[in-house]
PDB file of C-alpha atoms in Angstrom:
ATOM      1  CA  UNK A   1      47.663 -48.811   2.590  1.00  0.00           C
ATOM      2  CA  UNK A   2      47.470 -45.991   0.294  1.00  0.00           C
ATOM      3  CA  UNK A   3      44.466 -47.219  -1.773  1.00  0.00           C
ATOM      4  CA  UNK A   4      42.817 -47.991   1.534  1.00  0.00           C
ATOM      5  CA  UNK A   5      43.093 -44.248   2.191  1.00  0.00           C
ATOM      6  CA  UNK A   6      42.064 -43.102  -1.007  1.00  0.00           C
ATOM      7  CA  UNK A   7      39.142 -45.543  -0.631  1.00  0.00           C
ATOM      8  CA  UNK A   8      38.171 -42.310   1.824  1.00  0.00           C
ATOM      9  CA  UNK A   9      37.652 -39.795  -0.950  1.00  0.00           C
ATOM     10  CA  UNK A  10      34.139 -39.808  -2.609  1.00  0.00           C
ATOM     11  CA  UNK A  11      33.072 -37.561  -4.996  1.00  0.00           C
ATOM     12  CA  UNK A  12      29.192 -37.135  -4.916  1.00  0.00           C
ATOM     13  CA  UNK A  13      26.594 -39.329  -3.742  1.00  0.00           C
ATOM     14  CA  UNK A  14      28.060 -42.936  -4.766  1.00  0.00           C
ATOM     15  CA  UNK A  15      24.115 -43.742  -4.998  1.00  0.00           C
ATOM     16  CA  UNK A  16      23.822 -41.196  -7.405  1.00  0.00           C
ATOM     17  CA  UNK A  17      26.620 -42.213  -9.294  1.00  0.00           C
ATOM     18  CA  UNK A  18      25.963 -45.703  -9.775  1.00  0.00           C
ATOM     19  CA  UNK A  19      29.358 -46.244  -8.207  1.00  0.00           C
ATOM     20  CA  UNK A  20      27.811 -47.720  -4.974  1.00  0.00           C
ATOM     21  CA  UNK A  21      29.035 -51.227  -5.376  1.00  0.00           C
ATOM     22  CA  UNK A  22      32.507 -50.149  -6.211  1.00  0.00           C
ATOM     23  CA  UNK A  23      35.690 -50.191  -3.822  1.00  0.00           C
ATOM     24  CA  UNK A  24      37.232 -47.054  -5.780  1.00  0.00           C
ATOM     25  CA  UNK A  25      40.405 -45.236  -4.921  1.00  0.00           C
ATOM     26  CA  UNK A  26      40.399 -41.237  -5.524  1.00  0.00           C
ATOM     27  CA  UNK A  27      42.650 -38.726  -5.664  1.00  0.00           C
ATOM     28  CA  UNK A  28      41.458 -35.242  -6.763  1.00  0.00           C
ATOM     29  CA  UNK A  29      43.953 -32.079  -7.419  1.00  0.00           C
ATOM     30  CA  UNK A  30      44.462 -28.938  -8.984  1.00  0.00           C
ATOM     31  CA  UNK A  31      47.344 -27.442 -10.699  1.00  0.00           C
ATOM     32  CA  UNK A  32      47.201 -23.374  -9.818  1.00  0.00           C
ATOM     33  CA  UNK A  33      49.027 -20.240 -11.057  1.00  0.00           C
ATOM     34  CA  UNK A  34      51.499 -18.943  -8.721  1.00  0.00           C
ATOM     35  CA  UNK A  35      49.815 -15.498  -7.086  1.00  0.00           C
ATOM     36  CA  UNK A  36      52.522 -13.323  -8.332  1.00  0.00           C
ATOM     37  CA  UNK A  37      50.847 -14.333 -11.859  1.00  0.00           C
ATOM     38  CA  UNK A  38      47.363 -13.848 -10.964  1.00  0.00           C
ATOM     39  CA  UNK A  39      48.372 -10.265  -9.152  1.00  0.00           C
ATOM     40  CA  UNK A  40      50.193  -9.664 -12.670  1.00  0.00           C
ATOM     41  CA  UNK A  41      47.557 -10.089 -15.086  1.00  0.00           C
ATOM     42  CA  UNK A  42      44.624  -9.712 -12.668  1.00  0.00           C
ATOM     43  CA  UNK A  43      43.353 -13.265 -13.083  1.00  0.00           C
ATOM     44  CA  UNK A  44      39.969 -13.938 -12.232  1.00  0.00           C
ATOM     45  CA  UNK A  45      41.129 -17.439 -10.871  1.00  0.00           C
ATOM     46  CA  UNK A  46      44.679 -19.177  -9.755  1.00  0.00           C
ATOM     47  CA  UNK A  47      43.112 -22.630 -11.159  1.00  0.00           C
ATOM     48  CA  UNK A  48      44.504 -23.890 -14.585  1.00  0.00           C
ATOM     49  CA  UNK A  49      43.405 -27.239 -14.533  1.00  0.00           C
ATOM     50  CA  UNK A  50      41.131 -30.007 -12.506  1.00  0.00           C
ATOM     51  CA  UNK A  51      42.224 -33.537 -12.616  1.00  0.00           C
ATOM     52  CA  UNK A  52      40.695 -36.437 -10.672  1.00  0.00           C
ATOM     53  CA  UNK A  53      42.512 -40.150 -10.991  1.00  0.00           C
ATOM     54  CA  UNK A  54      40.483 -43.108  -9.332  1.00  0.00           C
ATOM     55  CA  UNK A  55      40.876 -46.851  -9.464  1.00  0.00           C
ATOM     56  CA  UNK A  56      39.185 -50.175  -8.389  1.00  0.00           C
ATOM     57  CA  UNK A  57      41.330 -53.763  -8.113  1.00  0.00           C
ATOM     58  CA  UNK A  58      41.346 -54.041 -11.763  1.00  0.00           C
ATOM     59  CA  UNK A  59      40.535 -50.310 -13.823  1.00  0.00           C
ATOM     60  CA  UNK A  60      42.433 -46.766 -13.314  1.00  0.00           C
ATOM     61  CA  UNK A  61      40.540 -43.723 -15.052  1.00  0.00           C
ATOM     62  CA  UNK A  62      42.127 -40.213 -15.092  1.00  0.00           C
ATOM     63  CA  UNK A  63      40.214 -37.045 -16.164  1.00  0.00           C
ATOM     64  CA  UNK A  64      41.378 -33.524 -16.465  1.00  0.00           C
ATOM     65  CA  UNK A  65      40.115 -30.499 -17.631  1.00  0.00           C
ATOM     66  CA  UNK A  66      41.839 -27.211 -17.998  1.00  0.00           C
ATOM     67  CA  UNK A  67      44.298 -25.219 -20.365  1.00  0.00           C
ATOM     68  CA  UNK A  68      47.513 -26.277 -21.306  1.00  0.00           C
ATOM     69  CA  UNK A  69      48.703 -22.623 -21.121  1.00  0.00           C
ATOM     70  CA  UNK A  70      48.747 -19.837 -18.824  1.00  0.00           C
ATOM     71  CA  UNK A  71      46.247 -17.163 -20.049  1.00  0.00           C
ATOM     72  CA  UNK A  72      46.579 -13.642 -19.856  1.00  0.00           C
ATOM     73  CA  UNK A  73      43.159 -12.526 -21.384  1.00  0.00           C
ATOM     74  CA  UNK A  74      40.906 -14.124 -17.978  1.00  0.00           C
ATOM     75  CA  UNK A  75      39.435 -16.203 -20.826  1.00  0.00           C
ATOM     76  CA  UNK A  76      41.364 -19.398 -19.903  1.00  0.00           C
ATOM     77  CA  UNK A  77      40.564 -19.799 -16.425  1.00  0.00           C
ATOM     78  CA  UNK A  78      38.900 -22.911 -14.192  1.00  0.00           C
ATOM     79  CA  UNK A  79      35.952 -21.406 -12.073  1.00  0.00           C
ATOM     80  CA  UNK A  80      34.474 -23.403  -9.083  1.00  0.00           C
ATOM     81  CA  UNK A  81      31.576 -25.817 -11.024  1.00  0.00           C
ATOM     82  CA  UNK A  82      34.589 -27.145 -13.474  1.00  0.00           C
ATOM     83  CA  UNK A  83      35.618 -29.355 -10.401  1.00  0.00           C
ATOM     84  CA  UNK A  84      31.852 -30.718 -10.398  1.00  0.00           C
ATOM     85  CA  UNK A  85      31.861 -31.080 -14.876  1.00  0.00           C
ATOM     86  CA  UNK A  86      34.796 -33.209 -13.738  1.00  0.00           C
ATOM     87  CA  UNK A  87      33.156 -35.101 -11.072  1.00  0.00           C
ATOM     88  CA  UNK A  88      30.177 -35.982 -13.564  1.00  0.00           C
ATOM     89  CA  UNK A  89      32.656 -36.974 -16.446  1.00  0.00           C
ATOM     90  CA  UNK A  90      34.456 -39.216 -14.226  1.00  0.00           C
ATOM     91  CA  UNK A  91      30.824 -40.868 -13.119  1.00  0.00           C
ATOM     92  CA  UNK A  92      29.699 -41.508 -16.417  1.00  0.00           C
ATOM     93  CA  UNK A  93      32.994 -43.001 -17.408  1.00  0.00           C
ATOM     94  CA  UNK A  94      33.167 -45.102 -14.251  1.00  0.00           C
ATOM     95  CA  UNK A  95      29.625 -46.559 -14.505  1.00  0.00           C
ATOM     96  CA  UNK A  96      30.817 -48.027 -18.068  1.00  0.00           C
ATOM     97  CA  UNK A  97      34.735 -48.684 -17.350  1.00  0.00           C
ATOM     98  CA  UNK A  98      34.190 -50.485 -14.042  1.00  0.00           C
ATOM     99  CA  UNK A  99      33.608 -54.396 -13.068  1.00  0.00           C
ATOM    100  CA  UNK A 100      31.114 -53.365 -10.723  1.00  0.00           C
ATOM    101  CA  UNK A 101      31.875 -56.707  -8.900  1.00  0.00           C
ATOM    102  CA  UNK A 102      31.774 -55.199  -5.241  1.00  0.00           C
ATOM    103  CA  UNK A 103      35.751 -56.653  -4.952  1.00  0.00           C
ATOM    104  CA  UNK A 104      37.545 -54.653  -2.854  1.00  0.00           C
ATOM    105  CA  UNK A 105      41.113 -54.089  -3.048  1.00  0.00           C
ATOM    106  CA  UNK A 106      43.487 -57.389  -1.647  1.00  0.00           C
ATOM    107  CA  UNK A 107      45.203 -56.479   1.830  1.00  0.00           C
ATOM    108  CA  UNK A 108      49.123 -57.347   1.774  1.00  0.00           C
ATOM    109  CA  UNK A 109      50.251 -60.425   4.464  1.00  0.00           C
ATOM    110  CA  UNK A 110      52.590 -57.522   6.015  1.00  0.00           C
ATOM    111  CA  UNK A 111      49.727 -55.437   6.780  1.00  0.00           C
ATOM    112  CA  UNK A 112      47.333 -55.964   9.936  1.00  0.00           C
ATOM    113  CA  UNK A 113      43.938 -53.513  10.442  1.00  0.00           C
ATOM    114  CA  UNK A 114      43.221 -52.331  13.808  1.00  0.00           C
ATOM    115  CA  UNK A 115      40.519 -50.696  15.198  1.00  0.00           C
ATOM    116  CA  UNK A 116      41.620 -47.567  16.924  1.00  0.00           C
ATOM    117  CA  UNK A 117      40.132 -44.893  19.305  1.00  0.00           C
ATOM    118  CA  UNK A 118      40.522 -41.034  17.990  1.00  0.00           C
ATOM    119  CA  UNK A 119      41.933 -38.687  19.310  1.00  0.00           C
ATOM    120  CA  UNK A 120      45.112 -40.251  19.894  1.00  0.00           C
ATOM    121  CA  UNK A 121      47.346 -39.035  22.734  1.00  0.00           C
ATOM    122  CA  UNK A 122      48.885 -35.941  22.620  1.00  0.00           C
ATOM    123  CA  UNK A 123      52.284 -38.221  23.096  1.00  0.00           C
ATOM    124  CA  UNK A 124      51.344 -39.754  20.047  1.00  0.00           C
ATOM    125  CA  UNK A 125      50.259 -43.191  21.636  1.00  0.00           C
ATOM    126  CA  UNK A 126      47.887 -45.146  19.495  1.00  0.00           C
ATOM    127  CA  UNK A 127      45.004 -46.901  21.667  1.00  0.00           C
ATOM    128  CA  UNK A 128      42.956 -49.539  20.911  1.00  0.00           C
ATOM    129  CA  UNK A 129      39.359 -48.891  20.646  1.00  0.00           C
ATOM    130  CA  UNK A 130      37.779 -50.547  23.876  1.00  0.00           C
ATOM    131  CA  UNK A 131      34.074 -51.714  24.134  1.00  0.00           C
ATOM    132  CA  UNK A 132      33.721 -48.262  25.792  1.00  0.00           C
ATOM    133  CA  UNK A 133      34.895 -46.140  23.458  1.00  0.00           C
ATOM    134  CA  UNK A 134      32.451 -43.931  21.849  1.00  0.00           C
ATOM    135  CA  UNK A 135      31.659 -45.035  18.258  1.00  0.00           C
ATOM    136  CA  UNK A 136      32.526 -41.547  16.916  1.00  0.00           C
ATOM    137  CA  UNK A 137      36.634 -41.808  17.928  1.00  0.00           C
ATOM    138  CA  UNK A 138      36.463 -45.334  16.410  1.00  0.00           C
ATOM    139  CA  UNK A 139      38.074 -45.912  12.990  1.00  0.00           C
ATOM    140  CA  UNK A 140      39.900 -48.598  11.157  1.00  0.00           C
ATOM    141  CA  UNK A 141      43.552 -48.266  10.223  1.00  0.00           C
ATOM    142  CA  UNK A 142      46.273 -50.601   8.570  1.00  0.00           C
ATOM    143  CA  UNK A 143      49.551 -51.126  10.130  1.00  0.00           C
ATOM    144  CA  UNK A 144      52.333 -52.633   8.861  1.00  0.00           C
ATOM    145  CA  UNK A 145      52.559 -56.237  10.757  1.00  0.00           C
ATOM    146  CA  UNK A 146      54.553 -55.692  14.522  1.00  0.00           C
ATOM    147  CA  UNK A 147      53.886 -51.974  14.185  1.00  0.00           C
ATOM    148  CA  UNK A 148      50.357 -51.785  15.144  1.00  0.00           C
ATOM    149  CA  UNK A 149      49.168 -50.545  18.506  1.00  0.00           C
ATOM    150  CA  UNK A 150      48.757 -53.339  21.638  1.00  0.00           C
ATOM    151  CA  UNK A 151      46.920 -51.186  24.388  1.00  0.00           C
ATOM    152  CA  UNK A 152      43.034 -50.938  24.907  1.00  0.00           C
ATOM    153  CA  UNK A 153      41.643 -47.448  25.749  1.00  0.00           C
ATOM    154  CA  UNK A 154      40.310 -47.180  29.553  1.00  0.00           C
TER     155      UNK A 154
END
């Protein structure tokens, strides 16, 4: 259920990329300086590092960038197109590290997709999408089997 979330995260254009044949899992982060710190030493920037971790059914790559230590002299610091430098390195390394086999990841026998209508109810009841419902509010979720919702939209 989690990779099938993650699928959800894209960095770039996967046509760009070369990645567009690829079920890949992301997860991107940041690791930041607390803002007493950066008031401190009058940081430039709270970011100290960019990592991004992504996986397919059979290959897990990991890149980070940043500094190890905290830096005082607003030398050491991540700016905004560091997230992008990672983004690229993580590309190139994908378009060699990957099967490229278009195999996406294998859904459990306990788990059961649904298609659902958005927004649920403010109750918190899960609808089934109905033939009416607008394609927009439609999305595909995984339930754990005898957990999943039973009732069609009006």
């Amino acid at each position: 259920m989690i990779s099938d979330i993650l699928k959800g995260v894209l960095i770039g254009s996967s046509s760009r990329s070369g990645l567009n044949n690829d079920y890949i899992a992301m997860k991107t982060g940041t690791t930041n300086i607390d803002s007493a710190t950066v008031s401190k030493y009058n940081l430039k920037s709270s970011v100290r590092d960019y990592w991004l971790d992504g996986y397919t059914h059979d290959t897990v790559i990991s890149v980070w960038i940043g500094f190890d230590e905290i830096s005082i002299d607003n030398k050491h610091y991540m700016k905004n197109e560091d997230a992008e430098t990672r983004n690229r390195i993580f590309n190139e390394v994908a378009k060699v590290s990957f099967s490229h086999d278009n195999k996406d990841f294998i859904q459990p026998s306990g788990v059961v997709r649904s298609r659902i209508e958005h927004p649920s109810m403010e109750d918190g009841t899960i609808y089934l999408a109905s033939s009416k419902t607008p394609s927009n509010l439609v999305s595909d979720e995984l339930f754990k089997v005898g957990t999943e919702p039973l009732n069609i939209s009006l």
